[in-house]
Short mmCIF file of C-alpha atoms and ligand atoms in Angstrom, two decimals:
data_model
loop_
_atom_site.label_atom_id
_atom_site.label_comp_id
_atom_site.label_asym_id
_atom_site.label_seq_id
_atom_site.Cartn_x
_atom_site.Cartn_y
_atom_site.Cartn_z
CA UNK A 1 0.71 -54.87 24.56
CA UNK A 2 -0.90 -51.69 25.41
CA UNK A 3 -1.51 -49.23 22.19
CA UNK A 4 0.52 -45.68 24.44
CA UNK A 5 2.53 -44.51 21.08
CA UNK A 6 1.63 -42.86 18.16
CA UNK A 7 3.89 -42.63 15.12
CA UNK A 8 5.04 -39.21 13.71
CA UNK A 9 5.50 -38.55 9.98
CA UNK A 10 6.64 -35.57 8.39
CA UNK A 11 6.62 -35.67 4.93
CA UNK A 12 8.98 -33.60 2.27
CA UNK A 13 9.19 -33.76 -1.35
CA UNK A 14 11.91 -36.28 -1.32
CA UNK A 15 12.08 -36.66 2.57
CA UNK A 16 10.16 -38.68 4.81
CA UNK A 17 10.74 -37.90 8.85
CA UNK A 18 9.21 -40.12 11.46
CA UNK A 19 9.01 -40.93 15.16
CA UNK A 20 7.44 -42.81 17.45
CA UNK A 21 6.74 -41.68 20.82
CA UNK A 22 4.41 -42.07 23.96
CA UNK A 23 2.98 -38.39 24.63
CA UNK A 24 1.68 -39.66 28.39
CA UNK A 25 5.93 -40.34 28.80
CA UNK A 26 7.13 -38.16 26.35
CA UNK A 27 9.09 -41.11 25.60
CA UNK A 28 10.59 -41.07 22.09
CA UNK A 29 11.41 -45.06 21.15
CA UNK A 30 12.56 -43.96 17.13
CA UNK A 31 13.03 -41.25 15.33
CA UNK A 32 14.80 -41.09 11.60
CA UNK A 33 14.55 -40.25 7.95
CA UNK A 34 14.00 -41.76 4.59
CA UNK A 35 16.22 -39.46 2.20
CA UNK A 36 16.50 -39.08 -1.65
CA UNK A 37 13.05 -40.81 -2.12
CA UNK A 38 12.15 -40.82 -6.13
CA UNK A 39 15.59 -41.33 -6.74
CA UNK A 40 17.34 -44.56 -7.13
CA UNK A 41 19.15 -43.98 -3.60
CA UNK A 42 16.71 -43.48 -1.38
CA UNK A 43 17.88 -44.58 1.93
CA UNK A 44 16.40 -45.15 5.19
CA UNK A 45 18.19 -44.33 9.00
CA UNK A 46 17.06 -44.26 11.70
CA UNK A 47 17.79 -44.61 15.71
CA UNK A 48 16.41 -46.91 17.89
CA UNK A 49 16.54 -44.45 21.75
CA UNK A 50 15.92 -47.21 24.16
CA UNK A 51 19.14 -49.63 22.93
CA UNK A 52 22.79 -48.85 23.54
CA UNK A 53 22.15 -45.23 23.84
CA UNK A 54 20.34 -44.47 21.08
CA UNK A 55 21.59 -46.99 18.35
CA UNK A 56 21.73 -46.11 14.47
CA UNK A 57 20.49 -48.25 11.53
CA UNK A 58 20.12 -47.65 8.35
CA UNK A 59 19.05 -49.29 4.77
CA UNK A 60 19.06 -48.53 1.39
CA UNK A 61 15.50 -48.86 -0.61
CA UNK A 62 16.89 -48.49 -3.78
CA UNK A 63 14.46 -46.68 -6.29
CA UNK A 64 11.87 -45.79 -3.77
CA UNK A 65 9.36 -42.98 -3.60
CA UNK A 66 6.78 -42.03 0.18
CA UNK A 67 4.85 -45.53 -0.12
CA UNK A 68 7.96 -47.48 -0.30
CA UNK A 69 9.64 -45.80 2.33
CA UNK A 70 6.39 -46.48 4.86
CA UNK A 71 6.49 -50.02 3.78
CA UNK A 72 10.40 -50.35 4.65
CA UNK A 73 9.33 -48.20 7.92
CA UNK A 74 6.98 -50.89 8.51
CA UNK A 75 8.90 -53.79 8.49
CA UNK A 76 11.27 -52.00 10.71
CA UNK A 77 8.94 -51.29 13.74
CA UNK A 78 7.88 -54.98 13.06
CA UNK A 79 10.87 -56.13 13.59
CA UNK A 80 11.23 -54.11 16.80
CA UNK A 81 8.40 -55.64 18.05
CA UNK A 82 6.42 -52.04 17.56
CA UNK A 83 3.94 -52.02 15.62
CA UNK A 84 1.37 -53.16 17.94
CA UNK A 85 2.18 -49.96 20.41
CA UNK A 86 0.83 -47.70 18.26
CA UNK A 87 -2.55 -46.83 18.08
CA UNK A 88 -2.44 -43.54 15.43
CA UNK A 89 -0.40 -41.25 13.11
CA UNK A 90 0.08 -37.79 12.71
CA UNK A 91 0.78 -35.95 10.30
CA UNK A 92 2.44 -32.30 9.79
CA UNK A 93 0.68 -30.42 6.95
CA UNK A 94 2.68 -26.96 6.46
CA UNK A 95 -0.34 -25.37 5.23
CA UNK A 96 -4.11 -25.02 6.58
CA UNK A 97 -5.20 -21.96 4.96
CA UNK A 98 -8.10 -20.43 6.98
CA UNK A 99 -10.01 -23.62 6.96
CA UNK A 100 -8.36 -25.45 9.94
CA UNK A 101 -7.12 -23.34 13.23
CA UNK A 102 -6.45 -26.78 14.83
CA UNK A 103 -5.74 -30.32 14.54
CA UNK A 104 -8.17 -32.52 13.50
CA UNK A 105 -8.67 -36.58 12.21
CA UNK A 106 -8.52 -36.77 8.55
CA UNK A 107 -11.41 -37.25 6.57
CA UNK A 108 -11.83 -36.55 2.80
CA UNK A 109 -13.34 -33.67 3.58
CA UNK A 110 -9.85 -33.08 5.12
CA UNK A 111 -8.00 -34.43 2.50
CA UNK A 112 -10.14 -31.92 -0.25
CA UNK A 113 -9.64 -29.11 1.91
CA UNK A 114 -5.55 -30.08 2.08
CA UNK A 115 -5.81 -30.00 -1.45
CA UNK A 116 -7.45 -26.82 -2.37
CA UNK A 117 -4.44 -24.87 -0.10
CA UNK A 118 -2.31 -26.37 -2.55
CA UNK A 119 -2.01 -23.23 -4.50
CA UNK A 120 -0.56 -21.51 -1.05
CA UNK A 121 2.22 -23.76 -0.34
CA UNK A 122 2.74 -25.68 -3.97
CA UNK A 123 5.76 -27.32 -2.28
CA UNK A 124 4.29 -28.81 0.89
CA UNK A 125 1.23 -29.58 0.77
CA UNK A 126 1.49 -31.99 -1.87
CA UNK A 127 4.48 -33.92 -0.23
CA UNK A 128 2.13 -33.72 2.69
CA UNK A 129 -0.93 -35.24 1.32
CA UNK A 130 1.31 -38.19 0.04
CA UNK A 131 2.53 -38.48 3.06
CA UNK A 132 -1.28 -39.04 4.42
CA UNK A 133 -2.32 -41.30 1.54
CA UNK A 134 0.54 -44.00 1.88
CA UNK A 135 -0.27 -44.15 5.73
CA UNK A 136 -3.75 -44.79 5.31
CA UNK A 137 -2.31 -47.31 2.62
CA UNK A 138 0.70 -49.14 4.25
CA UNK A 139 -1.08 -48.76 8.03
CA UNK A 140 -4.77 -49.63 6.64
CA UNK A 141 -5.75 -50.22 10.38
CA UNK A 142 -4.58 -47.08 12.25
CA UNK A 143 -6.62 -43.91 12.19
CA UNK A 144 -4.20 -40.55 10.91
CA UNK A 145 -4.36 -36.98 11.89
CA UNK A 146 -3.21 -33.93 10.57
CA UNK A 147 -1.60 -30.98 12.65
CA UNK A 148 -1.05 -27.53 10.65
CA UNK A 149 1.85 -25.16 10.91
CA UNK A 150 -0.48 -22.73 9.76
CA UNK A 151 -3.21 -22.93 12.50
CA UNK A 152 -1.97 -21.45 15.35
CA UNK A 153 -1.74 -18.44 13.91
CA UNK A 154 -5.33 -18.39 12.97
CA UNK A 155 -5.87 -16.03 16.08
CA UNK A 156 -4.30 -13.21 14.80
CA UNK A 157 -6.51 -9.91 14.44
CA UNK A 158 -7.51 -8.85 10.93
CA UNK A 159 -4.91 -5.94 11.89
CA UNK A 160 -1.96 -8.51 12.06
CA UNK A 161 -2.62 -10.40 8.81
CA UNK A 162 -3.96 -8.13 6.06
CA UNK A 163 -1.59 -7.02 3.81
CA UNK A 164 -2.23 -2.84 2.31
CA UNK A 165 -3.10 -4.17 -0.73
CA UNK A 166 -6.52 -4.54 -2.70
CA UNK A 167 -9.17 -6.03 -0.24
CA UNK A 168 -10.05 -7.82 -3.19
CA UNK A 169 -7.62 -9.95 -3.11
CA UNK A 170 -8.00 -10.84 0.65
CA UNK A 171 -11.21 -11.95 -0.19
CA UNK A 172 -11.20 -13.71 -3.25
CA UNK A 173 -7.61 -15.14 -3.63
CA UNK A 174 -6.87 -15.72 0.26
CA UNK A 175 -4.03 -13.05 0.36
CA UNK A 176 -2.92 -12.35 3.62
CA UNK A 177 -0.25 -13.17 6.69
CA UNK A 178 -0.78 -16.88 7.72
CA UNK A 179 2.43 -17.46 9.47
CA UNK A 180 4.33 -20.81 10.09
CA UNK A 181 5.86 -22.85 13.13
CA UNK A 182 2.72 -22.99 14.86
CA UNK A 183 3.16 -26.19 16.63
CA UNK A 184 6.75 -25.36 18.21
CA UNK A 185 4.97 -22.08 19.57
CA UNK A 186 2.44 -23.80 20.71
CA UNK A 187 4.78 -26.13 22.54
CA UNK A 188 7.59 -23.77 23.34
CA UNK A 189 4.88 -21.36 24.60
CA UNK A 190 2.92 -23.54 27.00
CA UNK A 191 6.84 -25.09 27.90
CA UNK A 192 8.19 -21.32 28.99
CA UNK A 193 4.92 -20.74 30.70
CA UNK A 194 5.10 -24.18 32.86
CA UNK A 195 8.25 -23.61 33.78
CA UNK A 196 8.17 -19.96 34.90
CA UNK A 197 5.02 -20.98 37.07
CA UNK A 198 2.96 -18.46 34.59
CA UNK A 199 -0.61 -19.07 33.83
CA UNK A 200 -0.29 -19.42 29.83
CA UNK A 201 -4.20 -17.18 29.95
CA UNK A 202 -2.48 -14.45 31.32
CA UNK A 203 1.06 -14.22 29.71
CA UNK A 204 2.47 -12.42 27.27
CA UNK A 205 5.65 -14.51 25.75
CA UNK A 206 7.86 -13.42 22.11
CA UNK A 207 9.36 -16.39 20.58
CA UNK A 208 12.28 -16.60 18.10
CA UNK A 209 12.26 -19.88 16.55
CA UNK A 210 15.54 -19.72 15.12
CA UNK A 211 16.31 -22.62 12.79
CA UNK A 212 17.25 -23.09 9.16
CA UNK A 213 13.61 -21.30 8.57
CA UNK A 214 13.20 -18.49 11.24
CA UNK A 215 10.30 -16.79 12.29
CA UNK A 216 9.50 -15.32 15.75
CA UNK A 217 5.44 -14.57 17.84
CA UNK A 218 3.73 -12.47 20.00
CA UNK A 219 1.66 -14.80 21.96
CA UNK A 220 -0.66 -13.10 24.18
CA UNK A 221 -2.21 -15.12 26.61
CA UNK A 222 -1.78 -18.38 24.72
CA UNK A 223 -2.73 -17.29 21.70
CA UNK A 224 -0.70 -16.04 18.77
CA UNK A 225 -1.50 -12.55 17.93
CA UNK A 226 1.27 -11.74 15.47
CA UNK A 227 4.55 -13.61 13.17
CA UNK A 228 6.41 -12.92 11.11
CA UNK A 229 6.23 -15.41 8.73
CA UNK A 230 3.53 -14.30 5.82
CA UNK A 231 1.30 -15.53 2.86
CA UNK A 232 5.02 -17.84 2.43
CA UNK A 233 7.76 -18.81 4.84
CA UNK A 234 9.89 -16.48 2.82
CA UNK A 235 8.70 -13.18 4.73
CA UNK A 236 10.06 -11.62 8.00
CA UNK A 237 13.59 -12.73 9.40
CA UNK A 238 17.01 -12.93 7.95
CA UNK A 239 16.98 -17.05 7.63
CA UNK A 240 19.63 -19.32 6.22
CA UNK A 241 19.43 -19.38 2.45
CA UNK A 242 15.97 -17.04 2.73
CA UNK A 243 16.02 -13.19 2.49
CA UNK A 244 13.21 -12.96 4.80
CA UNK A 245 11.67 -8.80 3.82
CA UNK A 246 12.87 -7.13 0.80
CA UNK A 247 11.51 -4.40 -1.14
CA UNK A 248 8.64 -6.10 -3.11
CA UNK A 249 10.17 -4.10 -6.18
CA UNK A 250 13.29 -6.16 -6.42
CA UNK A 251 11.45 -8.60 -8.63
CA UNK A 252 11.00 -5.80 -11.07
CA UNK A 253 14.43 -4.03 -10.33
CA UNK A 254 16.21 -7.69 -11.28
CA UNK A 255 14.22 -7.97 -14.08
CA UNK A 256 14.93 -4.92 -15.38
CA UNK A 257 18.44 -4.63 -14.75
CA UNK A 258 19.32 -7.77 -15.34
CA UNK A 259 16.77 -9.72 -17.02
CA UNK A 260 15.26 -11.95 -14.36
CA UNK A 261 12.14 -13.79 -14.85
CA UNK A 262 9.82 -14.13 -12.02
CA UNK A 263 10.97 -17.74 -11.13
CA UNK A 264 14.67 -16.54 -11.06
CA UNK A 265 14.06 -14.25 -8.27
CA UNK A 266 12.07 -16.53 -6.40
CA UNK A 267 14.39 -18.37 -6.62
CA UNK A 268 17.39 -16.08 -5.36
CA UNK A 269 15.41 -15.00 -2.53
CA UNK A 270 14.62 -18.78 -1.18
CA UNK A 271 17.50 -20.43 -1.81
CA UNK A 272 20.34 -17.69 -2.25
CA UNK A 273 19.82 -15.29 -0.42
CA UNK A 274 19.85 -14.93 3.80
CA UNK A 275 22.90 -15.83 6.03
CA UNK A 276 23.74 -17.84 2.86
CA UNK A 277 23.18 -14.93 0.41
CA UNK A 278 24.90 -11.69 2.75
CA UNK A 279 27.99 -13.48 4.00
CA UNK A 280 29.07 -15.34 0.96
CA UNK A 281 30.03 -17.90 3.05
CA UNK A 282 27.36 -20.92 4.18
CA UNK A 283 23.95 -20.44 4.87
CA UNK A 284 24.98 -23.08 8.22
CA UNK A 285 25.31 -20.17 11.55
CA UNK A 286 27.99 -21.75 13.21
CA UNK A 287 30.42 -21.10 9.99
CA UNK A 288 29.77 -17.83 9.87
CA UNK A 289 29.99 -17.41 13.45
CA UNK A 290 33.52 -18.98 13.35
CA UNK A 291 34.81 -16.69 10.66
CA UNK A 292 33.35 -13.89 12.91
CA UNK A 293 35.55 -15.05 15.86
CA UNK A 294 38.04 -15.05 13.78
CA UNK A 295 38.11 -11.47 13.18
CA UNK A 296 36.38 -11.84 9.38
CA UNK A 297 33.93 -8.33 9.45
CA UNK A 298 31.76 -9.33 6.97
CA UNK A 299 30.82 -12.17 8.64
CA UNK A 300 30.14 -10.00 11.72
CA UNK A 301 28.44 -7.70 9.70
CA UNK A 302 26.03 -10.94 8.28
CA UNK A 303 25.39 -11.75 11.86
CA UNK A 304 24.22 -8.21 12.76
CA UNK A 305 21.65 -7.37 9.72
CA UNK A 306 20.22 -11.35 11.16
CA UNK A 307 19.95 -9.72 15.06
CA UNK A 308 19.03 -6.67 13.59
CA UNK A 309 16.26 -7.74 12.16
CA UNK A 310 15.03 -10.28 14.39
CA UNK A 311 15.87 -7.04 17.09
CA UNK A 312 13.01 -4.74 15.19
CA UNK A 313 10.45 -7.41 14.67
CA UNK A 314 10.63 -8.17 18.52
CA UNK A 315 10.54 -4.76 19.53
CA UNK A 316 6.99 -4.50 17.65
CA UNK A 317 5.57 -7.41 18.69
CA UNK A 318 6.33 -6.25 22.79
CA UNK A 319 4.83 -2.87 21.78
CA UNK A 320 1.62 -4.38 20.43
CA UNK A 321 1.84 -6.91 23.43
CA UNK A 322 2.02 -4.23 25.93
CA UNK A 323 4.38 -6.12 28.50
CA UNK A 324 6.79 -9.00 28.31
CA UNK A 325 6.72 -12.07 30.75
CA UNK A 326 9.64 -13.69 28.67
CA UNK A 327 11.45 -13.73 25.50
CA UNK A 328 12.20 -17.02 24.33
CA UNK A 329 14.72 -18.58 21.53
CA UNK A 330 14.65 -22.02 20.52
CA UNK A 331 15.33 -23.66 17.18
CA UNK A 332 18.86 -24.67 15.71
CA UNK A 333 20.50 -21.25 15.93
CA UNK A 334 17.97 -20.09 19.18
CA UNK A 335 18.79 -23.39 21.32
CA UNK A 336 22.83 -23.53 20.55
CA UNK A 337 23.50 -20.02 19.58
CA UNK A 338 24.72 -18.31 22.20
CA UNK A 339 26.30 -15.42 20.16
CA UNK A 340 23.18 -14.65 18.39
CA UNK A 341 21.05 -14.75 21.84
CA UNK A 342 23.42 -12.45 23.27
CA UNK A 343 23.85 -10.22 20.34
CA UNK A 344 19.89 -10.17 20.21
CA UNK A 345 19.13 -9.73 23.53
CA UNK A 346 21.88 -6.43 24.38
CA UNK A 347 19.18 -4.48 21.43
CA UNK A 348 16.98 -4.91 23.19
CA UNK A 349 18.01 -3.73 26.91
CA UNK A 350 15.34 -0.92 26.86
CA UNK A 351 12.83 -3.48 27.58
CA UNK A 352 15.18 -4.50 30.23
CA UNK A 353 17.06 -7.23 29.63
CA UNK A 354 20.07 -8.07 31.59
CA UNK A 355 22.01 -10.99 29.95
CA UNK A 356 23.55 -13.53 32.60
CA UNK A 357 26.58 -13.94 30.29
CA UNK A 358 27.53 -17.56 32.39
CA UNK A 359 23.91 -18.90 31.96
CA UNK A 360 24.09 -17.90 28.19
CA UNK A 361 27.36 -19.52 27.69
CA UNK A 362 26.08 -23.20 29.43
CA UNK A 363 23.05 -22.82 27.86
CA UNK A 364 23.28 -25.60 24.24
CA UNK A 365 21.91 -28.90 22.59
CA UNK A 366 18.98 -29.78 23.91
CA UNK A 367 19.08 -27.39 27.42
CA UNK A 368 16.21 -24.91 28.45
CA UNK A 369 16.48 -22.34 30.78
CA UNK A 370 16.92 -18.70 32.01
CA UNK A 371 19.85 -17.07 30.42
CA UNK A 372 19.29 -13.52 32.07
CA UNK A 373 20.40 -12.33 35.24
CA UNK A 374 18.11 -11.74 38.26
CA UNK A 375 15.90 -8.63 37.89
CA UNK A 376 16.16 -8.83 34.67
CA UNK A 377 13.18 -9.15 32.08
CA UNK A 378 13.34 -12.51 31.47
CA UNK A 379 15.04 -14.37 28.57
CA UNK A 380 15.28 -17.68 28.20
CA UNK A 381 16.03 -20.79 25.57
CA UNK A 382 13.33 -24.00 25.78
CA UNK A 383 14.18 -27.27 23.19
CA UNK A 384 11.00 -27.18 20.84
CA UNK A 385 9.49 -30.45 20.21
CA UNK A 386 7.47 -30.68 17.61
CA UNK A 387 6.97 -34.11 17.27
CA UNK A 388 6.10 -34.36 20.66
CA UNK A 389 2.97 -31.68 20.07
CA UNK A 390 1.83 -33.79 16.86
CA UNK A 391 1.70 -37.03 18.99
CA UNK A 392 -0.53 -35.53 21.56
CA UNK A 393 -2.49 -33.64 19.56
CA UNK A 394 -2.66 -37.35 17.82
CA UNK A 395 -3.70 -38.93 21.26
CA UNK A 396 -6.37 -36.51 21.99
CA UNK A 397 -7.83 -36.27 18.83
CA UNK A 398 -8.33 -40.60 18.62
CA UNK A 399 -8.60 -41.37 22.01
P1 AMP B 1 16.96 -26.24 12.62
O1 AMP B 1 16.44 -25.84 11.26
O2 AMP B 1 16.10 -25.79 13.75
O3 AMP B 1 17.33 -27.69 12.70
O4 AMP B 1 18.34 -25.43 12.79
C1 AMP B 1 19.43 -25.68 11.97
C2 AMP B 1 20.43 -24.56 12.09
O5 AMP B 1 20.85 -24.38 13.46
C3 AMP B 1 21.75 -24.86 11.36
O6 AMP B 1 21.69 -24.50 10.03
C4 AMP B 1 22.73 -24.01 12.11
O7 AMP B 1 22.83 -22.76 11.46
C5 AMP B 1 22.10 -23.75 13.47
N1 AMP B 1 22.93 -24.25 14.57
C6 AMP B 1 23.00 -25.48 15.08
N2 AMP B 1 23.89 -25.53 16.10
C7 AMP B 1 24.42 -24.29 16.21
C8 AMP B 1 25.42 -23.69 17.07
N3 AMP B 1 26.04 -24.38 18.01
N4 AMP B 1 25.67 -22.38 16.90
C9 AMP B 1 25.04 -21.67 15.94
N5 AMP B 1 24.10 -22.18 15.12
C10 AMP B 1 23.80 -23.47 15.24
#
């Protein structure tokens, strides 16, 4: 059997995400999740895209933390006659700091350097590095790479991602804009480009990637030269339970008015806060659209301080840009969300946008394509794939 896949893993706290896929077919032969792992419900599902139509499995693990999960994983792609396809894994690591602006194989040296950006993403990376260390573990014979959210952004200017704040803490404490969703830019950017017949060295393409976390780029001839995403993925756009910008005094304002400690508003800005927070509602888009259909003005309102924002932030990125070759939504909301695209896109007609209100409308789960008229600066919606970027950048890094 010839070794053409590589196996995806993308590791949470208490989630494990994997896939396997062929990046020479973009074939994708599994894809599925171990849940609740380090409770005593962890379960595994998963589905199986070449039988039936895609057909669904699942089993429990019972008290089951990362390792267990890649051991049940294992036995499953045995079973499906698998295992011998694949020839690597990669990994997504949320957070490379300044030390990596691309993928690379891990090493310890890797693994240390993984480590010490610990203190910028205290959540991630250390579901991450588990992740990494029960591969090498449970697939002792398979070589693992690592592919950051973080390093695509690593081409900013110096005038993109330093905060006004002391220098001093730049320099010493690693303070500054890092930004996040690198690898569906990368993909969605290179995607738009291919399919507009635009050389991606001399393009200038926004992207809103519009999902349960939301950020949106400038990316100026391939490379990323702005986000909005910061030091955090709390910073920039209105997202589903995260406030995106606020007035950095609110942590003192709470705390004074109403006694908040530090983690309490960190809290309330990550997890209660956004579409979540403003409509009262769900932090989920399509309720909130529904309500909105249904006459309900706050949730209108909710919707418009989200395209409102996300309006602004695009607006500065095509001014620093100088010239837009396409604007392009993907994500949950940007792929499906035809009422946010269209809501988004009539803010910004000065740049000369000219929604095709039929395309817009067809335009859902899993479709790319144009959704402007003719004429028109273009707008359009591609289906990231983020997996799909790990397993080449897998291929090409192990080949
Ligand atoms: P993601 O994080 O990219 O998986 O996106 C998840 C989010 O996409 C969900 O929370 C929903 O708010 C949003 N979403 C999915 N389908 C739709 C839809 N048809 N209309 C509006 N929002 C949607």
């Amino acid at each position: 059997m010839s070794k053409d896949s590589i196996l995806v893993i993308n590791c949470g706290s208490s989630s494990l995400k994997f896939a396997v896929i062929n990046p020479a077919t973009e074939e994708e032969k599994i894809n599925g999740i171990a849940e609740r792992l380090g409770s005593s419900e962890a379960i595994l599902r998963w589905t199986l895209r070449y039988k039936n139509n895609g057909e669904k499995g699942s089993q429990t693990l019972g008290l089951a933390a990362h390792e267990a999960a890649l051991e049940g994983l294992m036995g499953l792609l045995r079973e499906e006659g698998m295992v011998e396809g694949i020839s690597a894994i990669g990994h997504r690591v949320v957070h490379g700091g300044e030390k990596f602006s691309k993928s690379c194989l891990v090493t310890d040296e890797v693994l240390q350097a993984i480590e010490d950006c610990i203190k910028l993403a205290p959540l991630h990376n250390p579901a991450n590095l588990t992740g990494i260390r029960a591969a090498q573990k449970i697939f002792p014979g398979l070589p693992n790479a690592v592919v950051f959210d973080t390093a695509f952004h690593q081409t900013m200017p110096a005038e993109a991602y330093l905060y006004p704040i002391p220098y001093s803490l730049y320099k010493e404490q690693g303070v500054r804009r890092y930004g996040f969703h690198g690898t569906s830019y990368r993909y969605v950017g290179q995607a738009s480009a291919d399919m507009l017949g635009l050389d991606i060295n001399n393009s200038n393409i926004l992207v809103a990637h519009l999902g349960n976390g939301a950020s949106a780029c400038a990316i100026k001839n391939g490379k990323s030269i702005d986000t909005t995403m910061g030091l955090t993925p709390l910073e920039g756009l209105v997202m589903g339970t995260r406030s995106g910008d606020v007035d950095p005094n609110l942590f003192s304002f709470l705390n004074k008015t109403l006694g908040y400690t530090l983690d309490e508003t960190t809290d309330l800005l990550n997890k209660k806060s956004g579409l979540l927070g403003l409509s009262e509602m769900d932090s989920d888009c399509r309720v909130i659209e529904d309500a909105a259909v249904e006459g309900n003005e706050h949730a209108q309102l909710t919707l418009d301080v989200f395209c409102h924002v996300l309006a602004e932030k695009l607006a500065g990125f095509a001014a620093a840009m100088g010239k837009i070759d396409a604007l392009v939504f993907t994500g949950g909301i940007g792929e499906n969300s035809s009422i946010i695209r269209k809501n988004v896109i009539e803010r910004l007609s000065i740049f000369g946008f000219k929604l095709d209100e039929q395309l817009n409308d067809e335009t859902f789960r899993g479709k790319s394509g144009v959704i402007t008229q003719e004429g028109s600066t273009v707008g359009m919606v591609v289906a990231t794939n983020e997996e799909l970027m790990i397993s080449r950048d897998t291929q090409v890094l192990t080949a």
